[in-house]
Coordinates of C-alpha atoms in Angstrom, one line a residue:
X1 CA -27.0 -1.6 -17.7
X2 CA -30.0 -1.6 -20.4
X3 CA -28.9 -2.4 -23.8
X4 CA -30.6 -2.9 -27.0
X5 CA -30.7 -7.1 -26.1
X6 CA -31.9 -6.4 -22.8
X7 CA -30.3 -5.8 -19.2
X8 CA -27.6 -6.6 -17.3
X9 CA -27.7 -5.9 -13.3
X10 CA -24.9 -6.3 -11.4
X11 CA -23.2 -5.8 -8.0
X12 CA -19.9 -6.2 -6.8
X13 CA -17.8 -5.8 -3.4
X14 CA -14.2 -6.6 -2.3
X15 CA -14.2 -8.1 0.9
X16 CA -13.1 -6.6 3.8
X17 CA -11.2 -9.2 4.9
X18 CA -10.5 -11.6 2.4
X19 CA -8.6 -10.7 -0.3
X20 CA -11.6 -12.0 -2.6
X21 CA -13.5 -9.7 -5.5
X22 CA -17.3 -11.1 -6.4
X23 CA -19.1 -9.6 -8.9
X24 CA -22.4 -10.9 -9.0
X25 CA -24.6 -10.3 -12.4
X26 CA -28.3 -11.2 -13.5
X27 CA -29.2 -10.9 -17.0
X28 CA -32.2 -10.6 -19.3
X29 CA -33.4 -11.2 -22.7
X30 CA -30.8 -12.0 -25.3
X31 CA -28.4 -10.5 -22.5
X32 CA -28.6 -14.0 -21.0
X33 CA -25.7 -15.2 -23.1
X34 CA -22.9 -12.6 -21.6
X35 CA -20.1 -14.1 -20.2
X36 CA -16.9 -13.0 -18.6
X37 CA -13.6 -12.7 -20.8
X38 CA -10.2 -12.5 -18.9
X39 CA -8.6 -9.7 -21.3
X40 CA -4.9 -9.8 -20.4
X41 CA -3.4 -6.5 -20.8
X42 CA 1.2 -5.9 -21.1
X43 CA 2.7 -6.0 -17.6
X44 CA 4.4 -2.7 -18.8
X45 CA 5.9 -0.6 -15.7
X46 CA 4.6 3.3 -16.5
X47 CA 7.4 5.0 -14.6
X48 CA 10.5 3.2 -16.0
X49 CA 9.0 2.6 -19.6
X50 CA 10.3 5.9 -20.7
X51 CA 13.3 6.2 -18.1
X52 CA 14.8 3.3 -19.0
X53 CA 13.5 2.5 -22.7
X54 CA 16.4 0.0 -23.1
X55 CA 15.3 -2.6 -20.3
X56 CA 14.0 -5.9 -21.6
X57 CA 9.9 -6.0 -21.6
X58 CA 8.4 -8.6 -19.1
X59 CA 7.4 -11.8 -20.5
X60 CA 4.0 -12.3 -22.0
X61 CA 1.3 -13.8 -19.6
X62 CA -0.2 -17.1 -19.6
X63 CA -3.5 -19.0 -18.9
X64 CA -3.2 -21.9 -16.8
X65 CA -5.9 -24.0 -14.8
X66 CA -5.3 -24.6 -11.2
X67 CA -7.2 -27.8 -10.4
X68 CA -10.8 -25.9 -11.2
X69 CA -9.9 -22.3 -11.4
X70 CA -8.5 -20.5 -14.1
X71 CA -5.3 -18.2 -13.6
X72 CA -3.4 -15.7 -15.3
X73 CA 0.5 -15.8 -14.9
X74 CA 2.2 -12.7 -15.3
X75 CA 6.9 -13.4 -15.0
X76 CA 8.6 -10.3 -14.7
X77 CA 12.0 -10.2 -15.5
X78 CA 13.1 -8.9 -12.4
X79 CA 12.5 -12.5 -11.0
X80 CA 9.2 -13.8 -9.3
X81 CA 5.2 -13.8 -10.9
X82 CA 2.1 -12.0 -10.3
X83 CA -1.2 -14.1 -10.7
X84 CA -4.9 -13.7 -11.3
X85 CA -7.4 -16.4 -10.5
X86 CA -11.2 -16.7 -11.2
X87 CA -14.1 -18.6 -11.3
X88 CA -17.6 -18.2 -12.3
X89 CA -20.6 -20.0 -10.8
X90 CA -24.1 -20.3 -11.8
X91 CA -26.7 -19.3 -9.0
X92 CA -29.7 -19.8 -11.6
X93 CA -30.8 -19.3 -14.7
X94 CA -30.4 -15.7 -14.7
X95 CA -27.6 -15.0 -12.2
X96 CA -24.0 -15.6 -11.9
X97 CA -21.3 -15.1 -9.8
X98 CA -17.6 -14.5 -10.5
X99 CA -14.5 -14.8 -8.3
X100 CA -11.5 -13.1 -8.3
X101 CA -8.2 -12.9 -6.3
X102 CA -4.5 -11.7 -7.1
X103 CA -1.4 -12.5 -5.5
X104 CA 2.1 -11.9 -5.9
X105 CA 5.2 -13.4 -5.1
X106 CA 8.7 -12.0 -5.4
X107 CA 11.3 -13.4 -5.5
X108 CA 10.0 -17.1 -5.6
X109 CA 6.8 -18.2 -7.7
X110 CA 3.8 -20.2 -6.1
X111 CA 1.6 -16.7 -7.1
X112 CA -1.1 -18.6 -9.3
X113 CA -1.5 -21.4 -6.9
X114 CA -1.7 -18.7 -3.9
X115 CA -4.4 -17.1 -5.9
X116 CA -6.5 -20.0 -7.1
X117 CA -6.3 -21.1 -3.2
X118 CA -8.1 -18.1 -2.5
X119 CA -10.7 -18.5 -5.2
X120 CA -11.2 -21.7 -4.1
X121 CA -11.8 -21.5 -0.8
X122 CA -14.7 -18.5 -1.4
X123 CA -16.4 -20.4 -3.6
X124 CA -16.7 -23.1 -1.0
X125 CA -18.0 -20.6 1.8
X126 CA -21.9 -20.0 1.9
X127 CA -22.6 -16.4 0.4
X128 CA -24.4 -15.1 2.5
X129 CA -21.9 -15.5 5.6
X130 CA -19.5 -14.1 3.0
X131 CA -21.6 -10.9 2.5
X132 CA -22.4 -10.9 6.3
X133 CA -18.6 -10.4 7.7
X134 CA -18.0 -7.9 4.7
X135 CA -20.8 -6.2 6.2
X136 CA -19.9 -6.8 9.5
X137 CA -16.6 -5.4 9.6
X138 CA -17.4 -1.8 7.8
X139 CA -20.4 -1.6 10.1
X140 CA -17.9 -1.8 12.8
X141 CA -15.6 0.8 11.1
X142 CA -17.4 3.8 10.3
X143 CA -18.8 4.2 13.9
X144 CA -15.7 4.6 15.3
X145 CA -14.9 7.8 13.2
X146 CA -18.6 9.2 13.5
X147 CA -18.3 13.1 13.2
X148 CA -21.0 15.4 12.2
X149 CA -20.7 18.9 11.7
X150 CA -23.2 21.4 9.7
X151 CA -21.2 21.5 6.1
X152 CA -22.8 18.3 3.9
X153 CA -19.6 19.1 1.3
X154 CA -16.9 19.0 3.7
X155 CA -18.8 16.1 5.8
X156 CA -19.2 14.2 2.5
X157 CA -15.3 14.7 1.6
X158 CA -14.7 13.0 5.1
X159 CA -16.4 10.3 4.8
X160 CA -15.0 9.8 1.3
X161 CA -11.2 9.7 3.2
X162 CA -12.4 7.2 6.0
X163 CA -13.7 4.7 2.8
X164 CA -10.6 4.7 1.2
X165 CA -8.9 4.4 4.5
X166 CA -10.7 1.5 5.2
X167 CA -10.2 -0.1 2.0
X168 CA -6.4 0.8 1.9
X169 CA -4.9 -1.5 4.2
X170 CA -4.9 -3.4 7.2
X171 CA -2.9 -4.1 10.4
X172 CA -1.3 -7.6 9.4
X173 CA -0.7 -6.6 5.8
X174 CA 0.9 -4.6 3.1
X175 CA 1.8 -0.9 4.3
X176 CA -0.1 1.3 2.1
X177 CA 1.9 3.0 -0.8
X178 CA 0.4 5.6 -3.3
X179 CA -1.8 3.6 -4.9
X180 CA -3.4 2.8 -1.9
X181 CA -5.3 6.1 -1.7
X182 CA -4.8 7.5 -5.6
X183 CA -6.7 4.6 -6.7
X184 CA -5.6 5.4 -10.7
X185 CA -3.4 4.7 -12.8
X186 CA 0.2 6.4 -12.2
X187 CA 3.9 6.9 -12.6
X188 CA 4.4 6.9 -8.6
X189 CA 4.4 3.2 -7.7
X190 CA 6.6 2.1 -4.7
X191 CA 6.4 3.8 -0.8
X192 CA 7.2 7.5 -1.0
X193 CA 8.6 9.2 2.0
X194 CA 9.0 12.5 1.1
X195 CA 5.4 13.6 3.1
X196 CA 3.5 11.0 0.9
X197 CA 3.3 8.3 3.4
X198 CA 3.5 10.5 5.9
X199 CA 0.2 12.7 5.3
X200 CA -1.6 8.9 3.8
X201 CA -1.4 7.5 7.3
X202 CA -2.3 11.0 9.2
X203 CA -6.1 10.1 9.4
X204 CA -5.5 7.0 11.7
X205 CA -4.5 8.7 14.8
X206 CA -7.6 11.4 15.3
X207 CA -9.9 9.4 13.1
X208 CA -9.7 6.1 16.1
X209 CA -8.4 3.6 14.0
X210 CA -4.7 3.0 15.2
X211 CA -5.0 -0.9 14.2
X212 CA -4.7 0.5 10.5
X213 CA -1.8 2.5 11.6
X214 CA 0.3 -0.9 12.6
X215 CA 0.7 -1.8 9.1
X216 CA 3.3 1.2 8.8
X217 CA 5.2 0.4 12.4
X218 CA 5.2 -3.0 11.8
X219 CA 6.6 -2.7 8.2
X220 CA 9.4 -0.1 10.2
X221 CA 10.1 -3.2 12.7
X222 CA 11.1 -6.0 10.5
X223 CA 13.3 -4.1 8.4
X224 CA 15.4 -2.2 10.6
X225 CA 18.2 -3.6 9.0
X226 CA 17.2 -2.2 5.8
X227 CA 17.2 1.2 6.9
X228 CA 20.7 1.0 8.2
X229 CA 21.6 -0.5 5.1
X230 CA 20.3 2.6 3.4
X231 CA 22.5 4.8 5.8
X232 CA 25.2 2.5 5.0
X233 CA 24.9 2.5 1.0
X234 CA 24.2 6.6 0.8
X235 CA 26.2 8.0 3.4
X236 CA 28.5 5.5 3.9
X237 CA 27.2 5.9 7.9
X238 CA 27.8 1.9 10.7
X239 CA 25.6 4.2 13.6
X240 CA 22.3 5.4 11.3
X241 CA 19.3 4.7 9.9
X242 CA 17.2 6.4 6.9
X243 CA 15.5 6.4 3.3
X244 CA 15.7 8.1 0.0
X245 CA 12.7 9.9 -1.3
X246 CA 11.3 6.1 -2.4
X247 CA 12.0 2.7 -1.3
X248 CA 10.4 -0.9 -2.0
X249 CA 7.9 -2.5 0.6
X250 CA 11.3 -3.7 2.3
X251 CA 12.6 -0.1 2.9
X252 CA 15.5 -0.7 0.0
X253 CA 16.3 1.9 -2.1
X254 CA 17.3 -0.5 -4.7
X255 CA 20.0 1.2 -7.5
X256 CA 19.2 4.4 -6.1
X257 CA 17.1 4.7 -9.9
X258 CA 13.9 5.5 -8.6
X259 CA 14.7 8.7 -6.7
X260 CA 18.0 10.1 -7.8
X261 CA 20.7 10.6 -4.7
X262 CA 20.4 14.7 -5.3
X263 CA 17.0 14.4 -4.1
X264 CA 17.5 12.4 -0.6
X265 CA 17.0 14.3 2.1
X266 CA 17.5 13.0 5.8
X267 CA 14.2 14.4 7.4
X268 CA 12.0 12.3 5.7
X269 CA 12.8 9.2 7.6
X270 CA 12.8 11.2 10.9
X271 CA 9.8 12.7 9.8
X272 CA 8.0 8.8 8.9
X273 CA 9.0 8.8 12.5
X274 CA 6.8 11.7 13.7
X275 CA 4.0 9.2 12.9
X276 CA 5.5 6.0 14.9
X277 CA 5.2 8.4 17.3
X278 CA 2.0 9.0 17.1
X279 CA 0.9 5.7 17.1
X280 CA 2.3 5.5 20.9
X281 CA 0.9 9.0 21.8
X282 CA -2.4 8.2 21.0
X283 CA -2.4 4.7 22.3
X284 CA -0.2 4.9 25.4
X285 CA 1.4 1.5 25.0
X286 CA 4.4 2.2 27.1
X287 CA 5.7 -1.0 25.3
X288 CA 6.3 0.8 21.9
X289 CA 9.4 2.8 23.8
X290 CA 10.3 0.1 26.4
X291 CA 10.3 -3.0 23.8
X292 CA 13.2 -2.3 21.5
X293 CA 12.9 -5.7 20.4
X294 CA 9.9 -5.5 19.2
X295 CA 9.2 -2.3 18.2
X296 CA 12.0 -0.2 16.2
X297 CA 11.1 3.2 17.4
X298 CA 13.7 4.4 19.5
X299 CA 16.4 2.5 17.4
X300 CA 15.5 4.0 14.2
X301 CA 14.7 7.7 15.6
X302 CA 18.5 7.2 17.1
X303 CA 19.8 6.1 13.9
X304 CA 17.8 9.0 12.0
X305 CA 19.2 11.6 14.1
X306 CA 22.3 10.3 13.8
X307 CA 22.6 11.5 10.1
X308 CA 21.9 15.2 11.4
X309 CA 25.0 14.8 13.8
X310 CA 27.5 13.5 11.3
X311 CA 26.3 15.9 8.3
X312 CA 25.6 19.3 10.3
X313 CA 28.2 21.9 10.0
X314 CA 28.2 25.3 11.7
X315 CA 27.8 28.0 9.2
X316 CA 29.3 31.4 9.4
X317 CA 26.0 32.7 11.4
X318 CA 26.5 30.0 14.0
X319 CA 23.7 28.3 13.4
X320 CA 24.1 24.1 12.3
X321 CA 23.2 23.4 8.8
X322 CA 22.7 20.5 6.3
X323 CA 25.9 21.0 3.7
X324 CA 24.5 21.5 0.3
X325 CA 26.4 19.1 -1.0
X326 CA 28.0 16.1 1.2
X327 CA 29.9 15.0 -1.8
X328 CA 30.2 14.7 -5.3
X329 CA 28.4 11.6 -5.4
X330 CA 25.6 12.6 -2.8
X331 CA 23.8 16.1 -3.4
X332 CA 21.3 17.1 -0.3
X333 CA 18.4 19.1 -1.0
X334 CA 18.2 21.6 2.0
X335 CA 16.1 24.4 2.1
X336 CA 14.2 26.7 5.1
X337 CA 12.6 23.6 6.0
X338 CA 15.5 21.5 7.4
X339 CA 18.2 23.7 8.5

């Protein structure tokens, strides 16, 4: 960046396994004197703001120092803290380095010391072996989707997926939610299961990257209960399981506020299925169907179907359908799709 004081250059990476931001910058002429600011915007949530205009706000932030690093603290009202940590370093006279991490903690707190942890500990580890396992592991990714084919446009837009792919999640960690592709800002936080999730982790099965796919079956194996909760709380089903349209990263469906009861439809848990499935077609671990107590599949694609048998009706045609309406608290939407 050329300005009329001089330059700034900069680079930046997240890693690809720690959950570490550097942003590395060199500057020039009276440019020498920039420094980072930590600009603390509202914790405002987009989709409720206007829903719900009567909630309280969330608390203001605060700055705090964790032993050397300096933290942001953002308290939500719904219980629990969000944190931002940073440091900057001087390499020389002309470059510097700043680190950031996040973390969040919910229901507890412990998020800023979490975060300046995490700062902490990157600062300590040489540089270059930081840059050299980033490297390392999206060396070792893009190979194992290589496709070429004679269309630069549609290659390009490929390649484009597999990056945010990569970046989206991993195995051990959060399942990826809209955000995790969209990358903007937007009114559809949370997991969305009406094809959302769905078509977000279609790319790992053909693409050879399964181990990015267990971040969405094992997010399905700890919270079984959850999802007969759900089956409990909206259909008032002991022998199911399901979603709403939108849950939490637990599977909840909360107050139900998020995604109205006329839009819940019982295919799109099945349907989340259809890719648990996947993930054992494409990697043949027989242990996916044999282990029920490790892995939910067969439990929860019993409980899902389970819905259809209590809720189908035989029309005048014959044929089962899903009732339009299963009562007057509980609207279904069923159309060509689902009958």
């Amino acid at each position: 960046v050329y300005t009329t004081e001089g330059a700034v250059k900069f680079r930046s990476f997240i890693h690809a396994k720690e959950l570490i931001l550097v942003i590395e910058i060199e500057c020039t002429g009276k440019e020498k004197d920039a420094v980072f600011k930590w600009l603390a915007g509202p914790a405002v949530d987009f989709r409720n703001v206007k829903r719900f205009p009567d909630d309280p706000p969330n608390p203001p932030s605060r700055n705090e120092i964790e032993g050397d690093i300096e933290v942001c603290v953002q308290p939500r009202v719904a219980g629990g803290e969000f944190a931002s940590a940073w440091k900057e370093v001087a390499v020389d006279k002309k470059t510097r380095r700043l680190y950031l991490s996040i973390a969040d903690k919910f229901p507890a707190t412990g998020a800023a010391k979490e975060a300046a942890n995490t700062v902490r500990q990157a600062v300590k580890t040489d540089f270059g072996q930081l840059v050299q396992k980033h490297r390392q592991w999206w060396h070792g990714f893009y190979p194992k989707s290589f496709v070429s084919i004679p269309n630069t446009y549609a290659e390009s837009f490929y390649w484009a997926q597999m990056y945010k792919l990569g970046s989206a999640t991993r195995q051990d960690r959060m399942v990826m939610d809209l955000l995790g592709p969209w990358y903007r800002q937007t009114r559809w936080p949370r997991i969305w299961w009406n094809l959302n999730i769905q078509i977000a982790y279609a790319p790992v099965y053909t693409s050879n990257h399964l181990e990015l796919g267990q971040s969405l079956t094992r997010m399905i194996d700890r919270n079984r209960d959850n999802f007969a909760r759900n089956a409990r709380d909206i259909y008032g089903l002991e022998d199911a399981a399901t979603v709403p349209h939108t849950t939490c990263y637990e599977g909840l469906r909360g107050d139900g506020s998020a995604a109205p009861d006329k839009y819940i439809n019982p295919a799109d848990f099945t349907w989340a299925l259809h890719n648990y499935c996947l993930q054992y077609r494409y990697s043949m671990d027989r242990s996916i169907i044999t282990d029920q107590e490790k892995h939910a599949f067969f439990p929860m694609l019993k409980g899902s179907v389970n819905i259809y048998l209590h809720l189908l009706q035989q029309g005048d045609d014959g044929r089962l359908h899903l009732p339009a309406l299963m009562s007057p608290e509980y609207a279904i939407v069923a159309d060509n799709n689902y009958n």
